[in-house]
Short mmCIF file of C-alpha atoms in Angstrom, two decimals:
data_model
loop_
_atom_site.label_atom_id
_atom_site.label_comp_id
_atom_site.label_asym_id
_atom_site.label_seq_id
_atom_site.Cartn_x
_atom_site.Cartn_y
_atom_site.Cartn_z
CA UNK A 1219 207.15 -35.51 -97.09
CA UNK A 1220 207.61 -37.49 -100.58
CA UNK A 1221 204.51 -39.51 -99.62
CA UNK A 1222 202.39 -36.47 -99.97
CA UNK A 1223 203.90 -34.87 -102.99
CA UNK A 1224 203.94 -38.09 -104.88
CA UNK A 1225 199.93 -38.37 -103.65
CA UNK A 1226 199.35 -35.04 -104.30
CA UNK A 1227 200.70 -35.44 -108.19
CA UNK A 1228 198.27 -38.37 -108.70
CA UNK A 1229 195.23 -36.61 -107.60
CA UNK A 1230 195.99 -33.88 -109.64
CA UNK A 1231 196.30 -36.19 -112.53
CA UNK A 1232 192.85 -37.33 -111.56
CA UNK A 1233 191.51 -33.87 -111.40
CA UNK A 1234 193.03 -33.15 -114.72
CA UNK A 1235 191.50 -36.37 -116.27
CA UNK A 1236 188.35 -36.38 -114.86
CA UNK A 1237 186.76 -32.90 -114.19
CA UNK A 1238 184.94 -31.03 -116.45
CA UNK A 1239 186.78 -28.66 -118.67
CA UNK A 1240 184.87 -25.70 -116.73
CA UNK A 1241 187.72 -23.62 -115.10
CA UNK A 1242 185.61 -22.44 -112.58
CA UNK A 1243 184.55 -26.06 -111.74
CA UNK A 1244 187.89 -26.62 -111.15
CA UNK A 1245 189.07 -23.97 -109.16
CA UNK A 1246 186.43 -24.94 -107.09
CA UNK A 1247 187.16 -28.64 -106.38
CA UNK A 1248 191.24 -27.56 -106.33
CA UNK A 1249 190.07 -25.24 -103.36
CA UNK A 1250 188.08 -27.06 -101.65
CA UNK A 1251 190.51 -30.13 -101.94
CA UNK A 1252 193.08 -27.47 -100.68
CA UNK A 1253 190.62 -26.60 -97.29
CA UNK A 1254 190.44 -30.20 -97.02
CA UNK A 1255 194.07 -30.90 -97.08
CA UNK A 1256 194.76 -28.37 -94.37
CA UNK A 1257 192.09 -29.57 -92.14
CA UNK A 1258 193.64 -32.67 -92.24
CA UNK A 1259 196.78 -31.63 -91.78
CA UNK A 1260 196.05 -29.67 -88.59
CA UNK A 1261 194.15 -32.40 -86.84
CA UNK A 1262 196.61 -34.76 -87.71
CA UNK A 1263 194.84 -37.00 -90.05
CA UNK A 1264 196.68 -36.84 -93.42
CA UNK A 1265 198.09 -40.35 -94.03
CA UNK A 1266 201.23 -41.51 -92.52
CA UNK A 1267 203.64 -44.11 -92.85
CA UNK A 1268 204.42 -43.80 -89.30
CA UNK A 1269 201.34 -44.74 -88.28
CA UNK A 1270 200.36 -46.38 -91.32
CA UNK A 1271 196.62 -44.75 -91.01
CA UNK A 1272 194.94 -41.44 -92.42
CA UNK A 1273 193.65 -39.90 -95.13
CA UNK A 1274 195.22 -40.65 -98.38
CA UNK A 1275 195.01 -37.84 -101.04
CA UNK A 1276 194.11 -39.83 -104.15
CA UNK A 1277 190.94 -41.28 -102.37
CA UNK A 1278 189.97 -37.49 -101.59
CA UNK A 1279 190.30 -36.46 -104.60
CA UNK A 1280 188.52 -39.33 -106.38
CA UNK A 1281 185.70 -38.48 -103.89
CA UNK A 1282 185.70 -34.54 -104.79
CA UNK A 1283 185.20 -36.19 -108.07
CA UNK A 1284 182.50 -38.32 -107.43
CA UNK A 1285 180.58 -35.23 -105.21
CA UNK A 1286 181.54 -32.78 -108.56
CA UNK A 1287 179.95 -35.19 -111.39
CA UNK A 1288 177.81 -37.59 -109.74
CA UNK A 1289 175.99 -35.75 -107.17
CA UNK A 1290 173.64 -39.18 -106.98
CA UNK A 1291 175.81 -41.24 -106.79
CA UNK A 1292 177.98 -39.02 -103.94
CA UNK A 1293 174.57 -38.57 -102.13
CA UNK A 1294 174.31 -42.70 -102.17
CA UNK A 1295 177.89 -42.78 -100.66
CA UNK A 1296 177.04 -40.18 -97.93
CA UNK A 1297 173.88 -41.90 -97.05
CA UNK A 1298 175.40 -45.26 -97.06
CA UNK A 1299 179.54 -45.47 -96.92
CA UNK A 1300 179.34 -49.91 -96.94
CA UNK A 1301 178.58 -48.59 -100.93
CA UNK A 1302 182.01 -47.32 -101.20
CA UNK A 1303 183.39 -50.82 -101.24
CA UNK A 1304 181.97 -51.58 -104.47
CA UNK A 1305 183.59 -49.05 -105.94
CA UNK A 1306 187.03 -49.33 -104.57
#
C-alpha cells in the first residue's frame, strides 16, 4: 500500500546516504534487503496499520546498515538486542 512505498523511499534514501560508494556493496545490501522484504511479506510480518505491528522498512534498512559498516557494533546488537534502545 502507500505505507510501504512511502517506507520503502526512506530506506532507500538511507541506503543512498549511508552506504559505501562500492556498487557491489550495494547491490548486495539492496538484495538482501529485497529477500528480506519478501520473507516478510509471505509470513505476514511487514508492518501494518491494521494491526498496527510488524516490521517497518526504515528500521531494516538502518539495521542492513549497521550489519554493512559496523560489523562490531551489529555483532553487539545480535548478541544483546536491550542495546538497540540506545540507539533508537
Amino acid at each position: 500500500g502507500a505505507l510501504v512505498g512511502c517506507e520503502m523511499i526512506k530506506a532507500k534514501s538511507f541506503f543512498a546516504k549511508f552506504l559505501p560508494r562500492n556498487p557491489r556493496k550495494v547491490k548486495k545490501v539492496l538484495n538482501i534487503f529485497r529477500l528480506m522484504i519478501k520473507l516478510a511479506k509471505y509470513s505476514h510480518l511487514l508492518f501494518s496499520s491494521k494491526r498496527k505491528s510488524g516490521i517497518i522498512l526504515e528500521l531494516l534498512a538502518k539495521i542492513l546498515i549497521i550489519r554493512e559498516r559496523w560489523l562490531t557494533l551489529y555483532t553487539q546488537f545480535e548478541n544483546n538486542p536491550e542495546l538497540l534502545k540506545q540507539y533508537e
